[in-house]
mmCIF file of C-alpha atoms in Angstrom:
data_model
loop_
_atom_site.group_PDB
_atom_site.id
_atom_site.type_symbol
_atom_site.label_atom_id
_atom_site.label_comp_id
_atom_site.label_asym_id
_atom_site.label_seq_id
_atom_site.Cartn_x
_atom_site.Cartn_y
_atom_site.Cartn_z
ATOM 1 C CA MET A 1 3.114 -14.971 -8.190
ATOM 2 C CA GLY A 2 0.138 -13.664 -6.195
ATOM 3 C CA ALA A 3 -3.109 -15.593 -5.496
ATOM 4 C CA ILE A 4 -6.599 -15.904 -6.585
ATOM 5 C CA THR A 5 -7.738 -14.174 -3.346
ATOM 6 C CA ASP A 6 -6.176 -11.040 -4.789
ATOM 7 C CA VAL A 7 -9.528 -10.756 -6.489
ATOM 8 C CA ALA A 8 -11.568 -8.926 -3.806
ATOM 9 C CA GLY A 9 -14.340 -11.089 -2.274
ATOM 10 C CA ILE A 10 -12.937 -14.466 -3.350
ATOM 11 C CA ARG A 11 -12.227 -16.773 -0.387
ATOM 12 C CA VAL A 12 -10.531 -20.210 -0.497
ATOM 13 C CA GLY A 13 -10.489 -23.100 1.907
ATOM 14 C CA HIS A 14 -8.819 -26.482 1.964
ATOM 15 C CA HIS A 15 -9.566 -29.670 3.853
ATOM 16 C CA HIS A 16 -7.795 -32.969 3.487
ATOM 17 C CA ARG A 17 -6.846 -36.110 5.170
ATOM 18 C CA LEU A 18 -3.270 -37.327 4.778
ATOM 19 C CA ASP A 19 -1.989 -40.327 6.762
ATOM 20 C CA PRO A 20 1.760 -39.848 7.593
ATOM 21 C CA ASP A 21 2.491 -43.501 6.595
ATOM 22 C CA VAL A 22 0.502 -43.691 3.393
ATOM 23 C CA THR A 23 1.787 -45.835 0.669
ATOM 24 C CA LEU A 24 0.371 -46.107 -2.961
ATOM 25 C CA GLY A 25 -3.076 -47.539 -2.588
ATOM 26 C CA ALA A 26 -3.085 -47.666 1.198
ATOM 27 C CA GLY A 27 -3.864 -44.791 3.535
ATOM 28 C CA TRP A 28 -5.711 -41.578 3.338
ATOM 29 C CA ALA A 29 -4.388 -39.069 0.698
ATOM 30 C CA THR A 30 -7.199 -36.890 -0.654
ATOM 31 C CA GLY A 31 -8.940 -33.665 -0.021
ATOM 32 C CA VAL A 32 -11.166 -30.775 -1.194
ATOM 33 C CA THR A 33 -10.462 -27.149 -2.071
ATOM 34 C CA VAL A 34 -13.434 -24.797 -2.042
ATOM 35 C CA LEU A 35 -13.655 -21.320 -3.572
ATOM 36 C CA LEU A 36 -16.451 -19.105 -2.091
ATOM 37 C CA ALA A 37 -17.566 -16.268 -4.418
ATOM 38 C CA PRO A 38 -19.186 -12.964 -3.313
ATOM 39 C CA PRO A 39 -22.936 -12.498 -4.012
ATOM 40 C CA GLY A 40 -23.687 -11.722 -7.608
ATOM 41 C CA THR A 41 -20.701 -13.523 -9.110
ATOM 42 C CA VAL A 42 -21.187 -14.598 -12.646
ATOM 43 C CA GLY A 43 -19.804 -17.980 -13.730
ATOM 44 C CA ALA A 44 -19.073 -20.140 -16.707
ATOM 45 C CA VAL A 45 -17.056 -23.318 -17.515
ATOM 46 C CA ASP A 46 -15.095 -24.910 -20.271
ATOM 47 C CA ALA A 47 -14.149 -28.632 -20.438
ATOM 48 C CA ARG A 48 -11.428 -29.735 -22.794
ATOM 49 C CA GLY A 49 -10.483 -33.083 -21.620
ATOM 50 C CA GLY A 50 -12.138 -36.325 -22.789
ATOM 51 C CA ALA A 51 -13.057 -37.688 -19.359
ATOM 52 C CA PRO A 52 -14.347 -34.903 -17.082
ATOM 53 C CA GLY A 53 -15.912 -35.469 -13.755
ATOM 54 C CA SER A 54 -18.258 -32.586 -12.885
ATOM 55 C CA ARG A 55 -21.470 -31.291 -11.356
ATOM 56 C CA GLU A 56 -23.833 -28.412 -12.293
ATOM 57 C CA THR A 57 -21.792 -27.557 -15.404
ATOM 58 C CA ASP A 58 -24.680 -27.563 -17.677
ATOM 59 C CA LEU A 59 -26.347 -24.904 -15.498
ATOM 60 C CA LEU A 60 -23.428 -22.612 -16.358
ATOM 61 C CA ASP A 61 -24.236 -22.622 -20.074
ATOM 62 C CA PRO A 62 -24.871 -18.932 -20.941
ATOM 63 C CA ALA A 63 -28.091 -19.998 -22.670
ATOM 64 C CA ASN A 64 -29.484 -21.393 -19.438
ATOM 65 C CA THR A 65 -31.402 -19.591 -16.574
ATOM 66 C CA VAL A 66 -29.151 -19.405 -13.561
ATOM 67 C CA ARG A 67 -26.719 -16.544 -13.730
ATOM 68 C CA HIS A 68 -24.815 -16.442 -10.454
ATOM 69 C CA VAL A 69 -22.460 -18.829 -8.696
ATOM 70 C CA ASP A 70 -22.056 -19.076 -4.909
ATOM 71 C CA ALA A 71 -19.015 -21.535 -4.804
ATOM 72 C CA VAL A 72 -16.828 -23.809 -6.773
ATOM 73 C CA VAL A 73 -15.684 -27.145 -5.398
ATOM 74 C CA LEU A 74 -12.383 -28.892 -6.600
ATOM 75 C CA ALA A 75 -12.050 -32.332 -5.110
ATOM 76 C CA GLY A 76 -10.221 -35.597 -5.138
ATOM 77 C CA GLY A 77 -11.967 -38.914 -5.202
ATOM 78 C CA SER A 78 -13.073 -39.135 -8.848
ATOM 79 C CA ALA A 79 -16.940 -39.014 -9.246
ATOM 80 C CA TYR A 80 -17.302 -40.055 -5.503
ATOM 81 C CA GLY A 81 -15.640 -36.752 -4.548
ATOM 82 C CA LEU A 82 -18.466 -34.828 -6.084
ATOM 83 C CA ALA A 83 -20.369 -35.588 -2.817
ATOM 84 C CA ALA A 84 -18.238 -32.826 -1.206
ATOM 85 C CA ALA A 85 -20.476 -30.233 -2.995
ATOM 86 C CA ASP A 86 -23.340 -31.442 -0.754
ATOM 87 C CA GLY A 87 -21.415 -30.189 2.313
ATOM 88 C CA VAL A 88 -20.663 -26.870 0.669
ATOM 89 C CA MET A 89 -24.394 -26.466 -0.168
ATOM 90 C CA THR A 90 -25.313 -27.102 3.449
ATOM 91 C CA PHE A 91 -22.759 -24.542 4.624
ATOM 92 C CA LEU A 92 -24.206 -21.901 2.210
ATOM 93 C CA GLU A 93 -27.755 -22.814 3.029
ATOM 94 C CA GLU A 94 -27.089 -22.196 6.759
ATOM 95 C CA ARG A 95 -26.059 -18.670 5.754
ATOM 96 C CA GLY A 96 -28.930 -17.995 3.385
ATOM 97 C CA ARG A 97 -26.750 -18.053 0.232
ATOM 98 C CA GLY A 98 -28.312 -19.259 -3.038
ATOM 99 C CA VAL A 99 -31.286 -18.818 -5.345
ATOM 100 C CA ALA A 100 -34.211 -17.760 -3.249
ATOM 101 C CA LEU A 101 -37.301 -19.874 -3.912
ATOM 102 C CA GLY A 102 -40.604 -20.393 -2.126
ATOM 103 C CA GLY A 103 -39.441 -22.476 0.873
ATOM 104 C CA GLY A 104 -35.716 -21.433 1.101
ATOM 105 C CA VAL A 105 -32.473 -21.091 -0.985
ATOM 106 C CA VAL A 106 -30.730 -23.397 -3.429
ATOM 107 C CA PRO A 107 -26.979 -22.576 -3.446
ATOM 108 C CA ILE A 108 -25.370 -22.899 -6.898
ATOM 109 C CA VAL A 109 -22.181 -24.891 -6.404
ATOM 110 C CA PRO A 110 -20.582 -26.336 -9.526
ATOM 111 C CA ALA A 111 -17.850 -28.965 -8.957
ATOM 112 C CA ALA A 112 -15.019 -30.788 -10.681
ATOM 113 C CA VAL A 113 -12.899 -33.705 -9.487
ATOM 114 C CA ILE A 114 -9.536 -35.356 -10.186
ATOM 115 C CA PHE A 115 -8.912 -39.108 -10.231
ATOM 116 C CA ASP A 116 -6.629 -39.717 -7.319
ATOM 117 C CA LEU A 117 -8.041 -43.017 -5.926
ATOM 118 C CA PRO A 118 -4.927 -45.109 -6.650
ATOM 119 C CA VAL A 119 -2.855 -42.942 -4.379
ATOM 120 C CA GLY A 120 -4.663 -43.236 -1.143
ATOM 121 C CA GLY A 121 -7.102 -46.114 -1.868
ATOM 122 C CA TRP A 122 -10.407 -46.574 -3.546
ATOM 123 C CA ASP A 123 -12.439 -46.557 -0.243
ATOM 124 C CA ARG A 124 -10.762 -43.234 0.920
ATOM 125 C CA ARG A 125 -12.396 -40.384 -0.799
ATOM 126 C CA PRO A 126 -13.841 -36.995 0.112
ATOM 127 C CA THR A 127 -17.411 -36.783 1.612
ATOM 128 C CA ALA A 128 -19.853 -34.072 2.284
ATOM 129 C CA GLU A 129 -18.024 -33.373 5.597
ATOM 130 C CA PHE A 130 -14.870 -32.606 3.717
ATOM 131 C CA GLY A 131 -16.713 -30.056 1.563
ATOM 132 C CA TYR A 132 -18.329 -28.484 4.687
ATOM 133 C CA SER A 133 -14.910 -28.238 6.476
ATOM 134 C CA ALA A 134 -13.213 -26.738 3.464
ATOM 135 C CA ALA A 135 -15.946 -24.081 3.123
ATOM 136 C CA ALA A 136 -15.852 -23.313 6.761
ATOM 137 C CA ALA A 137 -12.028 -22.797 6.508
ATOM 138 C CA ALA A 138 -12.232 -20.420 3.509
ATOM 139 C CA THR A 139 -10.586 -17.023 4.008
ATOM 140 C CA GLY A 140 -9.496 -14.126 1.854
ATOM 141 C CA GLU A 141 -5.766 -14.739 2.609
ATOM 142 C CA ALA A 142 -3.522 -16.331 0.095
ATOM 143 C CA PRO A 143 -4.219 -20.021 0.124
ATOM 144 C CA ALA A 144 -1.676 -22.723 0.890
ATOM 145 C CA VAL A 145 -0.227 -24.321 -2.139
ATOM 146 C CA GLY A 146 1.289 -27.734 -2.994
ATOM 147 C CA THR A 147 0.298 -30.880 -1.102
ATOM 148 C CA VAL A 148 -2.918 -29.342 0.468
ATOM 149 C CA GLY A 149 -6.644 -29.707 -0.170
ATOM 150 C CA ALA A 150 -7.581 -31.313 -3.514
ATOM 151 C CA GLY A 151 -3.939 -31.449 -4.397
ATOM 152 C CA VAL A 152 -2.917 -33.969 -1.655
ATOM 153 C CA GLY A 153 -3.342 -37.024 -3.963
ATOM 154 C CA ALA A 154 -2.481 -35.257 -7.218
ATOM 155 C CA ARG A 155 0.239 -36.433 -9.417
ATOM 156 C CA ALA A 156 1.595 -34.526 -12.535
ATOM 157 C CA GLY A 157 3.134 -36.980 -14.907
ATOM 158 C CA VAL A 158 6.203 -38.513 -13.134
ATOM 159 C CA PHE A 159 6.114 -35.844 -10.383
ATOM 160 C CA LYS A 160 3.857 -35.061 -7.393
ATOM 161 C CA GLY A 161 1.207 -32.555 -8.397
ATOM 162 C CA GLY A 162 -0.667 -30.209 -6.112
ATOM 163 C CA VAL A 163 -2.523 -27.042 -5.675
ATOM 164 C CA GLY A 164 -1.172 -23.710 -7.287
ATOM 165 C CA THR A 165 -2.304 -20.132 -7.524
ATOM 166 C CA ALA A 166 -1.333 -16.913 -9.153
ATOM 167 C CA SER A 167 -2.709 -13.444 -10.058
ATOM 168 C CA THR A 168 -1.942 -10.404 -12.021
ATOM 169 C CA THR A 169 -3.554 -7.083 -12.940
ATOM 170 C CA VAL A 170 -4.231 -5.721 -16.436
ATOM 171 C CA GLU A 171 -5.145 -2.282 -17.624
ATOM 172 C CA VAL A 172 -8.407 -2.108 -19.674
ATOM 173 C CA GLY A 173 -9.211 1.412 -20.894
ATOM 174 C CA GLU A 174 -8.814 3.535 -17.744
ATOM 175 C CA GLN A 175 -9.610 0.682 -15.325
ATOM 176 C CA THR A 176 -7.271 -1.775 -13.527
ATOM 177 C CA VAL A 177 -8.650 -5.302 -13.545
ATOM 178 C CA THR A 178 -7.391 -8.108 -11.271
ATOM 179 C CA VAL A 179 -7.303 -11.620 -12.509
ATOM 180 C CA GLY A 180 -6.380 -14.793 -10.565
ATOM 181 C CA ALA A 181 -6.229 -18.513 -10.987
ATOM 182 C CA LEU A 182 -6.314 -21.615 -8.712
ATOM 183 C CA VAL A 183 -5.529 -25.076 -10.081
ATOM 184 C CA VAL A 184 -5.264 -28.671 -8.907
ATOM 185 C CA VAL A 185 -2.460 -30.142 -11.148
ATOM 186 C CA ASN A 186 -3.066 -33.893 -11.808
ATOM 187 C CA PRO A 187 -2.428 -34.397 -15.517
ATOM 188 C CA THR A 188 -1.400 -37.438 -17.494
ATOM 189 C CA GLY A 189 1.067 -35.159 -19.418
ATOM 190 C CA GLU A 190 4.360 -33.926 -18.103
ATOM 191 C CA VAL A 191 5.177 -30.446 -16.736
ATOM 192 C CA ALA A 192 8.866 -30.499 -17.535
ATOM 193 C CA ASP A 193 10.854 -31.308 -20.552
ATOM 194 C CA PRO A 194 12.589 -34.658 -19.776
ATOM 195 C CA THR A 195 15.614 -33.630 -21.753
ATOM 196 C CA THR A 196 16.277 -30.395 -19.843
ATOM 197 C CA GLY A 197 14.323 -30.810 -16.592
ATOM 198 C CA LEU A 198 12.792 -27.340 -17.204
ATOM 199 C CA PRO A 199 9.236 -26.220 -17.727
ATOM 200 C CA TRP A 200 7.970 -26.191 -21.204
ATOM 201 C CA ALA A 201 7.323 -22.477 -21.400
ATOM 202 C CA ALA A 202 10.633 -20.433 -21.847
ATOM 203 C CA ASP A 203 9.109 -17.226 -20.374
ATOM 204 C CA LEU A 204 8.238 -19.039 -17.135
ATOM 205 C CA ILE A 205 11.743 -20.566 -16.853
ATOM 206 C CA GLU A 206 13.162 -17.070 -16.848
ATOM 207 C CA GLU A 207 10.381 -15.749 -14.515
ATOM 208 C CA LEU A 208 11.008 -18.493 -12.000
ATOM 209 C CA GLY A 209 14.696 -18.166 -12.259
ATOM 210 C CA LEU A 210 15.246 -21.829 -13.006
ATOM 211 C CA THR A 211 18.384 -23.247 -14.658
ATOM 212 C CA THR A 212 19.196 -26.594 -16.337
ATOM 213 C CA PRO A 213 19.948 -29.182 -13.602
ATOM 214 C CA PRO A 214 23.199 -31.202 -13.663
ATOM 215 C CA SER A 215 23.376 -34.384 -15.857
ATOM 216 C CA GLU A 216 23.232 -36.674 -12.848
ATOM 217 C CA GLN A 217 19.880 -35.282 -11.743
ATOM 218 C CA LEU A 218 18.499 -35.533 -15.333
ATOM 219 C CA ALA A 219 19.574 -39.166 -15.370
ATOM 220 C CA VAL A 220 17.394 -39.691 -12.241
ATOM 221 C CA LEU A 221 14.505 -38.011 -13.985
ATOM 222 C CA ALA A 222 14.976 -40.271 -17.029
ATOM 223 C CA ARG A 223 14.547 -43.332 -14.802
ATOM 224 C CA LEU A 224 11.290 -42.272 -13.290
ATOM 225 C CA GLU A 225 8.305 -44.308 -14.222
ATOM 226 C CA PRO A 226 5.396 -42.512 -16.006
ATOM 227 C CA LYS A 227 2.233 -42.509 -14.032
ATOM 228 C CA PRO A 228 -0.641 -44.787 -15.045
ATOM 229 C CA GLY A 229 -2.719 -43.204 -17.838
ATOM 230 C CA SER A 230 -5.911 -43.413 -15.843
ATOM 231 C CA LEU A 231 -4.520 -41.114 -13.077
ATOM 232 C CA ASN A 232 -5.475 -37.774 -14.572
ATOM 233 C CA THR A 233 -7.192 -34.435 -14.858
ATOM 234 C CA THR A 234 -6.314 -30.790 -14.230
ATOM 235 C CA ILE A 235 -9.069 -28.653 -12.746
ATOM 236 C CA ALA A 236 -9.022 -24.907 -12.157
ATOM 237 C CA VAL A 237 -10.849 -21.731 -11.373
ATOM 238 C CA VAL A 238 -9.884 -18.349 -12.977
ATOM 239 C CA ALA A 239 -11.549 -15.239 -11.401
ATOM 240 C CA THR A 240 -11.647 -11.490 -12.170
ATOM 241 C CA ASP A 241 -13.216 -8.438 -10.573
ATOM 242 C CA ALA A 242 -14.300 -7.227 -13.931
ATOM 243 C CA ALA A 243 -17.990 -7.133 -14.851
ATOM 244 C CA LEU A 244 -18.695 -9.775 -17.378
ATOM 245 C CA SER A 245 -21.701 -11.412 -18.882
ATOM 246 C CA PRO A 246 -22.066 -15.317 -18.597
ATOM 247 C CA ALA A 247 -21.091 -15.435 -22.383
ATOM 248 C CA GLY A 248 -17.981 -13.218 -21.511
ATOM 249 C CA CYS A 249 -17.070 -15.565 -18.700
ATOM 250 C CA ARG A 250 -17.257 -18.567 -20.992
ATOM 251 C CA ARG A 251 -14.852 -16.920 -23.350
ATOM 252 C CA VAL A 252 -12.453 -16.304 -20.540
ATOM 253 C CA ALA A 253 -12.628 -19.947 -19.512
ATOM 254 C CA ILE A 254 -11.898 -21.055 -22.981
ATOM 255 C CA ALA A 255 -8.870 -18.627 -23.252
ATOM 256 C CA ALA A 256 -7.613 -19.747 -19.924
ATOM 257 C CA GLN A 257 -7.238 -23.383 -21.110
ATOM 258 C CA ASP A 258 -4.274 -22.152 -23.082
ATOM 259 C CA GLY A 259 -2.425 -21.876 -19.803
ATOM 260 C CA LEU A 260 -2.690 -25.657 -19.466
ATOM 261 C CA ALA A 261 -1.478 -26.203 -22.911
ATOM 262 C CA ARG A 262 1.546 -24.209 -22.344
ATOM 263 C CA THR A 263 2.694 -25.914 -19.309
ATOM 264 C CA ILE A 264 1.457 -29.528 -19.687
ATOM 265 C CA ARG A 265 2.382 -31.807 -22.536
ATOM 266 C CA PRO A 266 0.088 -33.328 -23.710
ATOM 267 C CA SER A 267 -2.977 -31.654 -22.273
ATOM 268 C CA HIS A 268 -6.679 -32.065 -22.997
ATOM 269 C CA THR A 269 -6.168 -35.827 -23.769
ATOM 270 C CA PRO A 270 -8.918 -38.314 -24.005
ATOM 271 C CA VAL A 271 -8.061 -39.577 -20.490
ATOM 272 C CA ASP A 272 -7.822 -36.165 -18.871
ATOM 273 C CA GLY A 273 -10.863 -34.305 -17.719
ATOM 274 C CA ASP A 274 -9.330 -30.766 -18.035
ATOM 275 C CA THR A 275 -11.920 -28.357 -16.726
ATOM 276 C CA VAL A 276 -11.653 -24.587 -16.081
ATOM 277 C CA PHE A 277 -14.345 -22.522 -14.341
ATOM 278 C CA ALA A 278 -14.451 -18.704 -14.867
ATOM 279 C CA LEU A 279 -15.874 -16.313 -12.313
ATOM 280 C CA ALA A 280 -16.486 -12.547 -12.558
ATOM 281 C CA THR A 281 -17.382 -10.668 -9.451
ATOM 282 C CA GLY A 282 -18.428 -7.505 -11.212
ATOM 283 C CA ALA A 283 -16.737 -5.082 -8.882
ATOM 284 C CA VAL A 284 -15.012 -3.246 -11.677
ATOM 285 C CA GLU A 285 -17.126 -1.858 -14.478
ATOM 286 C CA VAL A 286 -15.274 -1.051 -17.686
ATOM 287 C CA PRO A 287 -17.081 1.335 -20.007
ATOM 288 C CA PRO A 288 -17.125 0.501 -23.736
ATOM 289 C CA ALA A 289 -14.229 1.813 -25.715
ATOM 290 C CA PRO A 290 -14.996 4.644 -27.941
ATOM 291 C CA GLY A 291 -15.324 3.545 -31.528
ATOM 292 C CA THR A 292 -16.249 -0.033 -30.787
ATOM 293 C CA PRO A 293 -17.850 -1.335 -33.882
ATOM 294 C CA ILE A 294 -21.650 -1.757 -33.545
ATOM 295 C CA ALA A 295 -21.468 -5.356 -34.545
ATOM 296 C CA MET A 296 -19.094 -6.120 -31.671
ATOM 297 C CA SER A 297 -20.040 -6.730 -28.050
ATOM 298 C CA PRO A 298 -19.117 -3.767 -25.862
ATOM 299 C CA GLU A 299 -17.340 -6.158 -23.451
ATOM 300 C CA THR A 300 -15.131 -7.648 -26.178
ATOM 301 C CA PRO A 301 -12.020 -5.689 -25.202
ATOM 302 C CA VAL A 302 -12.486 -6.701 -21.579
ATOM 303 C CA VAL A 303 -12.944 -10.333 -22.368
ATOM 304 C CA ALA A 304 -9.880 -10.387 -24.581
ATOM 305 C CA ALA A 305 -7.695 -8.693 -21.950
ATOM 306 C CA VAL A 306 -8.931 -10.810 -19.073
ATOM 307 C CA GLY A 307 -8.729 -14.010 -21.126
ATOM 308 C CA ALA A 308 -5.156 -13.487 -21.909
ATOM 309 C CA ALA A 309 -4.329 -12.682 -18.391
ATOM 310 C CA ALA A 310 -6.176 -15.745 -17.166
ATOM 311 C CA ALA A 311 -4.168 -18.063 -19.420
ATOM 312 C CA ASP A 312 -0.928 -16.388 -18.113
ATOM 313 C CA CYS A 313 -2.010 -16.779 -14.501
ATOM 314 C CA LEU A 314 -3.123 -20.438 -15.053
ATOM 315 C CA ALA A 315 0.250 -21.257 -16.529
ATOM 316 C CA ARG A 316 2.071 -19.793 -13.564
ATOM 317 C CA ALA A 317 -0.250 -21.558 -11.107
ATOM 318 C CA VAL A 318 0.363 -24.949 -12.598
ATOM 319 C CA LEU A 319 4.087 -24.573 -11.982
ATOM 320 C CA VAL A 320 3.547 -23.209 -8.450
ATOM 321 C CA GLY A 321 1.455 -26.259 -7.644
ATOM 322 C CA VAL A 322 4.201 -28.581 -8.808
ATOM 323 C CA LEU A 323 7.164 -26.751 -7.495
ATOM 324 C CA ALA A 324 5.579 -26.529 -4.034
ATOM 325 C CA ALA A 325 4.485 -30.097 -3.744
ATOM 326 C CA GLU A 326 5.777 -32.318 -0.915
ATOM 327 C CA PRO A 327 6.183 -36.132 -1.326
ATOM 328 C CA VAL A 328 3.177 -38.326 -0.740
ATOM 329 C CA ALA A 329 3.134 -42.235 -1.024
ATOM 330 C CA GLY A 330 6.644 -42.258 -2.513
ATOM 331 C CA ILE A 331 5.694 -40.066 -5.556
ATOM 332 C CA PRO A 332 8.777 -37.933 -6.227
ATOM 333 C CA THR A 333 8.652 -34.143 -6.310
ATOM 334 C CA TYR A 334 10.231 -31.775 -8.828
ATOM 335 C CA ARG A 335 12.175 -29.968 -6.035
ATOM 336 C CA HIS A 336 13.692 -33.133 -4.544
ATOM 337 C CA THR A 337 14.468 -34.761 -7.885
ATOM 338 C CA LEU A 338 15.915 -31.737 -9.623
ATOM 339 C CA PRO A 339 17.250 -29.416 -6.903
ATOM 340 C CA GLY A 340 19.857 -28.056 -9.213
ATOM 341 C CA ALA A 341 17.132 -26.319 -11.188
ATOM 342 C CA PHE A 342 16.993 -23.777 -8.275
ATOM 343 C CA ALA A 343 20.777 -23.076 -8.320
ATOM 344 C CA ASN A 344 20.230 -19.434 -9.516
ATOM 345 C CA LYS A 345 17.572 -18.734 -6.839
ATOM 346 C CA PRO A 346 18.072 -17.269 -3.324
ATOM 347 C CA ALA A 347 17.754 -20.177 -0.834
ATOM 348 C CA GLY A 348 14.595 -18.688 0.889
ATOM 349 C CA ARG A 349 12.787 -18.237 -2.406
ATOM 350 C CA ALA A 350 13.750 -21.762 -3.601
ATOM 351 C CA GLU A 351 12.396 -23.234 -0.403
ATOM 352 C CA ARG A 352 9.107 -21.301 -0.744
ATOM 353 C CA LEU A 353 8.660 -22.790 -4.213
#
């Protein structure tokens, strides 16, 4: 499926605390995932859920002054978890990253959070130290997925949620553009059709090589209790190496939200805070296509291609995060509840998912 770090210059780090004996509401089960962007990265955001928890998102409005983003923080802990961004700012300040002002720099670090407090406990949430450690751990290697970082306390409907990532390439004119996604899957909605046990998107069923589980496993699925409606929100970052304006990034973030709608039902609910950040590193310049109408922005074909690819990547990443998740606090996982869905897959690949 690839990873968001396939976009050159993007680095990802996780930090979490997970007690081995955690039970629902007692014990640490939360974390932070940090994405560090190369200098000059343009950013934007789109929030579709009715209950977002976020920081510095107004700054990413294309009408506002700041153009570049230094890092994005995805965290557990609900609004308390936004404190993790303080640690990332400290990490970047120590390295001279940020908007240069008279007495120093101000790193631009947007953040979004999921509501995972009922899993580990209300008094166990990420701090600035979590954010600093996640930033310090960031590398350009493919990040770990599943029950890691901000996905440790995540829950996706009746199943354990987690962190997922994916990437692809797309041809725009004569240039090859890379697009990637990273997501923390914690929605109120379900990621699998309860009648078949399979993902909602038919194309992803085929791509992942899944098959309908046996009836006895579907009966187990039918008995699982839905998660509380307040335990919610899917947050994500999509990135590309294409050169885009802030307005172009915003259109990509909007298009990427379709990836959530394809894989989570329902999505964008009043109790979800679904938020997608979009980043463009600008490493690949795509010249305007010949014959582009004067009334149309020259970057429109790039935005359209990148936006479609971002939605595809985000849809894949959602399922990667859920299929890779390990049990926490008694929350069942897809893989352990419906092992028959992997009957058509080679054993090694099924285990990796």
